[in-house]
Short mmCIF file of C-alpha atoms in Angstrom, two decimals:
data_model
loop_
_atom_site.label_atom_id
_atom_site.label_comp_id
_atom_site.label_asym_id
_atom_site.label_seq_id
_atom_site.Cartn_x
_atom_site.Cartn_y
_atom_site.Cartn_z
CA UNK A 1 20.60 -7.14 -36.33
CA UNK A 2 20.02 -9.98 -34.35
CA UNK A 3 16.78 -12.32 -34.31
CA UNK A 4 14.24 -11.84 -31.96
CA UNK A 5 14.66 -8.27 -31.65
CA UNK A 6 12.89 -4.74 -32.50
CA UNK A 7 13.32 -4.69 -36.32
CA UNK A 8 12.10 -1.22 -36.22
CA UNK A 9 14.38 0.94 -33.46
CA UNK A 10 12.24 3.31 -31.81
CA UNK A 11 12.80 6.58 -33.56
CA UNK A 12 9.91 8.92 -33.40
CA UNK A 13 8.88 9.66 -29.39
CA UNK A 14 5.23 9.94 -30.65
CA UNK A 15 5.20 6.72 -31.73
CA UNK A 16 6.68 5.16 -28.72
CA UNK A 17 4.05 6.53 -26.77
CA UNK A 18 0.76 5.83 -28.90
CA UNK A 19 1.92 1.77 -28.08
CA UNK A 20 0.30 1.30 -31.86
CA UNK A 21 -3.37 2.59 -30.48
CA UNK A 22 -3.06 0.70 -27.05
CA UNK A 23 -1.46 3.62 -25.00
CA UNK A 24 -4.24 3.61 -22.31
CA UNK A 25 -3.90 0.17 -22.27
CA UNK A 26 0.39 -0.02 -21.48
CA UNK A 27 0.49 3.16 -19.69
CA UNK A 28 -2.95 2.49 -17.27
CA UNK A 29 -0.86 -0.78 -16.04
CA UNK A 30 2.15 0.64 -15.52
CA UNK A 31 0.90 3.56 -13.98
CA UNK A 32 -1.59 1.29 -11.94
CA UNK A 33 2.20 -0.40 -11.12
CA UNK A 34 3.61 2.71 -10.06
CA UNK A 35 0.60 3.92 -8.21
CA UNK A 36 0.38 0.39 -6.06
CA UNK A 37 3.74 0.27 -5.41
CA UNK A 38 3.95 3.60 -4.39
CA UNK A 39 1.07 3.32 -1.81
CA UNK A 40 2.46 -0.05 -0.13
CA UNK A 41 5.82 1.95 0.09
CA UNK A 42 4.01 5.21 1.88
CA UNK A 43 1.75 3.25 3.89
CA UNK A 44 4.53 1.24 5.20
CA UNK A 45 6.39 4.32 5.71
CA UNK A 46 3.76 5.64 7.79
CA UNK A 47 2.83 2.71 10.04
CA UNK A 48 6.44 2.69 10.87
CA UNK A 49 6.80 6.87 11.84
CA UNK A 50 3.85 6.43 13.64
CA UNK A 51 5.75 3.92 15.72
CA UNK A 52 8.70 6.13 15.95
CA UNK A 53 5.88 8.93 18.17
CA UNK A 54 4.30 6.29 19.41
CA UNK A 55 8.47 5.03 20.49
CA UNK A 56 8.85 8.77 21.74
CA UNK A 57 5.90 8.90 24.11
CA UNK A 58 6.82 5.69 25.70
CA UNK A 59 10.31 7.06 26.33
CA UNK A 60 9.22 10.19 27.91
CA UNK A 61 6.98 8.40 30.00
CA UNK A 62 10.09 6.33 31.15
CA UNK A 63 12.05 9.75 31.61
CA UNK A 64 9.16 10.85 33.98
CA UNK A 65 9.21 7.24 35.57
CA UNK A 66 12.71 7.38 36.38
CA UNK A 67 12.66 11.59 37.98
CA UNK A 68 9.75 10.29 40.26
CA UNK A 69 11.63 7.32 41.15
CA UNK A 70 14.81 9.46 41.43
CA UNK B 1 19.48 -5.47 5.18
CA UNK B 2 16.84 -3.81 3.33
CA UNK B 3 18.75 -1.29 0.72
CA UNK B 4 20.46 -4.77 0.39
CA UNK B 5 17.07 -5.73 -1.51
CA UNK B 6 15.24 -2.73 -2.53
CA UNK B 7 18.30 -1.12 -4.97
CA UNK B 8 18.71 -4.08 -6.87
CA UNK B 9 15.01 -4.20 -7.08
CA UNK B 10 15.06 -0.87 -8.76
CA UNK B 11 18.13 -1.10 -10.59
CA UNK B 12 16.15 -4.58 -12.03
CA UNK B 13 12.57 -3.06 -12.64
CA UNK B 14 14.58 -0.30 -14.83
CA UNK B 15 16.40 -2.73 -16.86
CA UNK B 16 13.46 -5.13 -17.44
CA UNK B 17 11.37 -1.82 -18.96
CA UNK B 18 14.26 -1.06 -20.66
CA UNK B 19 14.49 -4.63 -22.31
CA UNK B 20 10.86 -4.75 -22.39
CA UNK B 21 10.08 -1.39 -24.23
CA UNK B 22 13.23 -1.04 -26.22
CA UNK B 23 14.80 -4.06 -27.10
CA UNK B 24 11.84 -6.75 -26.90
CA UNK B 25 10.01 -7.07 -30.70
CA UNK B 26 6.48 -5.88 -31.36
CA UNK B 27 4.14 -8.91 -31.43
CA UNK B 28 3.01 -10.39 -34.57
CA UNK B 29 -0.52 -11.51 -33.06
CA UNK B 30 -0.86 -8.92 -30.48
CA UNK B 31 1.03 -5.52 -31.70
CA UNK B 32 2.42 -3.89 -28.59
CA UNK B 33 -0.44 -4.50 -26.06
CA UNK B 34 1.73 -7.49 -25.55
CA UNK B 35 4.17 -5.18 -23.30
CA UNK B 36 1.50 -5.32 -20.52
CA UNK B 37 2.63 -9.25 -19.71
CA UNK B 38 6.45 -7.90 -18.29
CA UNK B 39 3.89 -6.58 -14.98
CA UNK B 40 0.94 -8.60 -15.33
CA UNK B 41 2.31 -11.93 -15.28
CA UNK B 42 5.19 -11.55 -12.32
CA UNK B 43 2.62 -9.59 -10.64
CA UNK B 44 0.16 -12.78 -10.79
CA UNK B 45 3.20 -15.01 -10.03
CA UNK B 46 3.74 -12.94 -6.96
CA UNK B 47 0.17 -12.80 -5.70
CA UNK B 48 0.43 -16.64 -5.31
CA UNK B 49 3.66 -17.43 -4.56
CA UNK B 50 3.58 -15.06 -1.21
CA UNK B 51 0.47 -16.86 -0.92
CA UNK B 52 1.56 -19.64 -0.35
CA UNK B 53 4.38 -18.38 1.89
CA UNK B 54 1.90 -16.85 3.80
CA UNK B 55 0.08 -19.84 4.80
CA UNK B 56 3.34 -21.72 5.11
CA UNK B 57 4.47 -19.39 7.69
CA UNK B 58 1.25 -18.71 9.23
CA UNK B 59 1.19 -23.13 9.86
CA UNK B 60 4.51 -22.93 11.35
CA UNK B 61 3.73 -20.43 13.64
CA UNK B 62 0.71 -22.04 14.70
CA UNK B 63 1.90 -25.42 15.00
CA UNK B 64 4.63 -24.48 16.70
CA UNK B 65 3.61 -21.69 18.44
CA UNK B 66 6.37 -19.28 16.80
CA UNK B 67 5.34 -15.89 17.38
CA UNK B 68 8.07 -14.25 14.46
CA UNK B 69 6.77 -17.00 11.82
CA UNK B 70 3.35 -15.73 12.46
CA UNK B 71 4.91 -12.04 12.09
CA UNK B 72 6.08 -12.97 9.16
CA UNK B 73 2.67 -14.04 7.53
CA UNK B 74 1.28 -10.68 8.51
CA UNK B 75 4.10 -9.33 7.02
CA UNK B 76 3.65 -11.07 3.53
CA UNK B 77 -0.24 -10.28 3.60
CA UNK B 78 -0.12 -7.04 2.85
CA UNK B 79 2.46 -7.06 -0.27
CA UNK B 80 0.72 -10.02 -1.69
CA UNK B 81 -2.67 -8.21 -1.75
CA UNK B 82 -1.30 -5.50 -3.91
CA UNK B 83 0.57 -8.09 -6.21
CA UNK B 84 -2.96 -10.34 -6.80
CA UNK B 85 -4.63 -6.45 -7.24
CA UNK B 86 -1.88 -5.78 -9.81
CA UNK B 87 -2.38 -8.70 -11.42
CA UNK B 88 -6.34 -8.20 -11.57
CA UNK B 89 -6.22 -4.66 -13.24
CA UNK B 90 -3.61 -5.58 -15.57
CA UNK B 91 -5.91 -7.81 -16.51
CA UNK B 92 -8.36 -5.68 -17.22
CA UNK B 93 -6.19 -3.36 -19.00
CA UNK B 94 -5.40 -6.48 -21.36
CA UNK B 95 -8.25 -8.04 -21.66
CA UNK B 96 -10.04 -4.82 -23.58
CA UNK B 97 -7.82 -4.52 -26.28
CA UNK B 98 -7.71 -8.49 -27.11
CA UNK B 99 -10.39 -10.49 -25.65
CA UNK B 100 -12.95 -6.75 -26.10
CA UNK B 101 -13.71 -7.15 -22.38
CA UNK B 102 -12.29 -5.77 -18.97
CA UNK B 103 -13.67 -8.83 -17.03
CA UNK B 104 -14.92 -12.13 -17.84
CA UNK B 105 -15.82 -14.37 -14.93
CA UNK B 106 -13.74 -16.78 -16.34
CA UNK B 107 -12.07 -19.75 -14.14
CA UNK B 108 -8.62 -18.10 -13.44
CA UNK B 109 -9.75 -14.85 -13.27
CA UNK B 110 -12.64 -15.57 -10.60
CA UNK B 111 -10.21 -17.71 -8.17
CA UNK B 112 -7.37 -14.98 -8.85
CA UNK B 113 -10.37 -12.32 -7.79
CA UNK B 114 -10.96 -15.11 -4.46
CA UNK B 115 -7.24 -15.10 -3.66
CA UNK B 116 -7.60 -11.02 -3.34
CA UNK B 117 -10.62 -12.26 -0.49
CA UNK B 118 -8.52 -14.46 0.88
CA UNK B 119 -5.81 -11.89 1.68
CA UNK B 120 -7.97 -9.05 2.63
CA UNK B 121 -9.92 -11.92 4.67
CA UNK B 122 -6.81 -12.68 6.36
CA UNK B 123 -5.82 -9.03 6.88
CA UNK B 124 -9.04 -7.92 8.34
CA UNK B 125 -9.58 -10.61 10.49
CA UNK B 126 -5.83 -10.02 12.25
CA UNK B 127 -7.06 -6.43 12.50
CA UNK B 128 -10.01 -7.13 14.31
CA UNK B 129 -8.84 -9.34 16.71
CA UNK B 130 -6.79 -7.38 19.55
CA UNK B 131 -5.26 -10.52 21.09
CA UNK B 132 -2.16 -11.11 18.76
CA UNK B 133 -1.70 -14.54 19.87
CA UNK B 134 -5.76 -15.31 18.87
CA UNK B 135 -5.39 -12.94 15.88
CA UNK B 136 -2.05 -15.27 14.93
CA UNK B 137 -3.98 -18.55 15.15
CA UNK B 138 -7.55 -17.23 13.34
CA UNK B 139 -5.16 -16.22 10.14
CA UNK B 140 -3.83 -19.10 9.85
CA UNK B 141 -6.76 -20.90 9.32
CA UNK B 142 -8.13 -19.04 6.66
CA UNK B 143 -4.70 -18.93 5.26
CA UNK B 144 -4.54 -22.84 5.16
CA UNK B 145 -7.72 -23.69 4.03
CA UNK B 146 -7.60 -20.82 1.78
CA UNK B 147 -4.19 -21.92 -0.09
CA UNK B 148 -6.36 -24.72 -1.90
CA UNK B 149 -7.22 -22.02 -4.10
CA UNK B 150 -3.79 -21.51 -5.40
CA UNK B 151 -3.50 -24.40 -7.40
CA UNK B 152 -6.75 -23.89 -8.82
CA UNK B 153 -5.84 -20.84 -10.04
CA UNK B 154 -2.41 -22.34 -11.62
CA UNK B 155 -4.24 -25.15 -13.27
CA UNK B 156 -7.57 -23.79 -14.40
CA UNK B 157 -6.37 -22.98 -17.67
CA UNK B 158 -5.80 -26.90 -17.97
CA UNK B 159 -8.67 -27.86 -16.37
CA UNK B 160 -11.81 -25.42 -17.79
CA UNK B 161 -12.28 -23.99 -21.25
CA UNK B 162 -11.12 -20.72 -20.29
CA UNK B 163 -11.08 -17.41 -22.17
CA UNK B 164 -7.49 -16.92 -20.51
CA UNK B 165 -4.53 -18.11 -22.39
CA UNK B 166 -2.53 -21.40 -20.82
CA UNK B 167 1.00 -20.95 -19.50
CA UNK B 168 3.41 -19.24 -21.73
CA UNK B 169 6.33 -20.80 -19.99
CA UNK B 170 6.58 -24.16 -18.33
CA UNK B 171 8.75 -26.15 -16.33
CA UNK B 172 9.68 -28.19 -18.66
CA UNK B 173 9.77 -27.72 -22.92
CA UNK B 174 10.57 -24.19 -24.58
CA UNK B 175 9.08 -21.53 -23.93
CA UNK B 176 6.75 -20.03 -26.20
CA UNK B 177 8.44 -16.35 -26.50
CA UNK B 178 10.68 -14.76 -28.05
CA UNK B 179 14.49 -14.71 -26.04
CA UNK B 180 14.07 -10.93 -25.16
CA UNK B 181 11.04 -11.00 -23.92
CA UNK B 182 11.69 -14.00 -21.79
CA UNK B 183 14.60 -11.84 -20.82
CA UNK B 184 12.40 -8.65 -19.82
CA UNK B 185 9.49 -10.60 -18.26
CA UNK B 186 12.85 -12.80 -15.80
CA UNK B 187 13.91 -9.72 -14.90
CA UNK B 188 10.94 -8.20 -13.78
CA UNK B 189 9.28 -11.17 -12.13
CA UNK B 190 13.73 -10.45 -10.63
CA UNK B 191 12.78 -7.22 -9.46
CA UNK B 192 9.47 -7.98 -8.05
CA UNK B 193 11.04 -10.54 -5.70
CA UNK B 194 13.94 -8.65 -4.57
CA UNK B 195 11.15 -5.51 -4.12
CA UNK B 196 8.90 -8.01 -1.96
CA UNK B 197 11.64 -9.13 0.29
CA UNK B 198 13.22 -5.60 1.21
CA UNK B 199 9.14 -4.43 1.61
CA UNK B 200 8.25 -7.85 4.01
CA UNK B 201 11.03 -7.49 5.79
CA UNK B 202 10.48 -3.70 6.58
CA UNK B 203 6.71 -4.43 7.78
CA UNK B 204 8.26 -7.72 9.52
CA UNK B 205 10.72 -5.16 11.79
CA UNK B 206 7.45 -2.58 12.01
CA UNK B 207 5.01 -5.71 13.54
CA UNK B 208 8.08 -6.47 15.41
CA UNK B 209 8.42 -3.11 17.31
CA UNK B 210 4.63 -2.66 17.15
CA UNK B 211 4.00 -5.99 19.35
CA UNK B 212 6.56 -4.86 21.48
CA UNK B 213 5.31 -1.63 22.25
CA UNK B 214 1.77 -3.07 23.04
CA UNK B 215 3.34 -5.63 25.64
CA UNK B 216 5.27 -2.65 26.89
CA UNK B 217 2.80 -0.67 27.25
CA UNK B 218 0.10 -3.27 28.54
CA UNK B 219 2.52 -3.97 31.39
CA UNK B 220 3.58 -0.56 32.13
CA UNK B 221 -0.50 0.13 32.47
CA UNK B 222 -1.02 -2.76 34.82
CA UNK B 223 1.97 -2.20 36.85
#
């Protein structure tokens, strides 16, 4: 193998996850990661459909603009 | 352009976990709490670095009156606020297991805590200010005077006795890690960047669109 990597491959799933006793540790930051990410993405997500009804009124409002005109 | 940026972000922050949970070797000092660095410390480098795009972009559109460089400050804002609060509860989840404490009020991690202000500072006060053009130029003074704090938070592990550890990998000399896990923590702090750009430049088109439909709809009510 190599130098500078895992002498032990990761064999037992159990002992992946336990992290050697710091599971809450690893896991709470990557799920904190997840969780962060996740809310910027739907946030965004949602500022921009509410500009999509927002986009629709508008347009409608043109549509009745241009019958009264018409 | 922003699938252009957000599946290689993916595609990266897959393959850095990968590389950082499966090929990367256990500490000798730390065991595997270690494997908290690949977010914590492209998260931190994130948290400043927009930071300082922010205010760079937020002084070009005031100097120069550019409306879409003042956009694009907004637009940064928001994605480096969740970068310096990534940063700040990795912290915490690292800090227990080795240093025995969530939160010191050391000298990096109280102007890292100050650079969160200074975003939601900067956010806030564009939000409460309905005038975009006076909300533009307000920002961008608390984003200038406010970048001062960035390279305090870069060099106080020089300058103070701190209970955080100094810079694991420098401009110049080796760094101190091990190949793979200079290989893992690249490609995330990879990922991050390609994930901020397609995000920034989403919210950028949103602000866009947004500003537009105000001015639309301001004239359409005074006409």
């Amino acid at each position: 193998m190599p130098p500078g990597l895992r002498t032990e491959p990761v064999e037992q799933m159990s002992d992946f996850f336990s992290m050697g006793g710091y599971a809450f540790y690893i896991w709470g930051s990557y799920l904190a990661a997840l969780i962060l990410v996740g809310g910027e993405i739907a946030l965004l997500v949602k500022r921009k459909n509410a500009l999509k009804r927002h986009g629709l009124d508008t347009a409608g409002n043109r549509e009745l603009d241009n019958d009264s005109h018409g | 352009m922003v699938p252009w940026f957000a599946i290689p972000a993916a595609i990266l922050f897959l393959l850095g976990l990968y590389v950082g949970f499966f090929v990367a070797p256990t500490d000798f000092q730390q065991g595997e709490a270690y494997r908290i660095m690949f977010i914590h410390v492209p998260a931190a480098w994130m948290g400043m670095l927009l930071y300082v795009l922010m205010a760079f972009y937020a002084a070009i559109g005031w100097a120069f009156n550019a409306r879409l460089a003042s956009m694009m400050a907004s637009a940064l804002a928001t994605t480096g606020a969740m970068f310096t609060l990534l940063a700040l509860i990795t912290g915490a989840l690292w800090g227990k297991p080795t240093w025995g404490t969530y939160w010191a009020w050391d000298a990096r991690m109280t102007s890292t805590l100050i650079l969160l202000f200074l975003y939601i500072g900067f956010i806030s006060l564009q939000a409460a200010i309905d005038d975009p053009k006076r909300a533009d130029r307000a920002g961008a003074v608390l984003a200038i005077v406010g970048v001062i704090n960035v390279p305090i938070i870069y060099f106080s592990v020089q300058w103070w006795n701190t209970l955080h550890q100094g810079a694991t990998i420098r401009m110049m000399g080796k760094p101190t890690i091990a190949a793979p896990m200079l290989a893992a923590l690249l490609i995330m702090l990879a990922a991050c960047w390609l994930y901020a750009i397609a995000v920034v430049l989403y919210r950028l088109r949103v602000i866009i669109q947004e500003r537009e439909q105000n001015a639309s709809w301001l004239a359409h009510g005074a006409g």
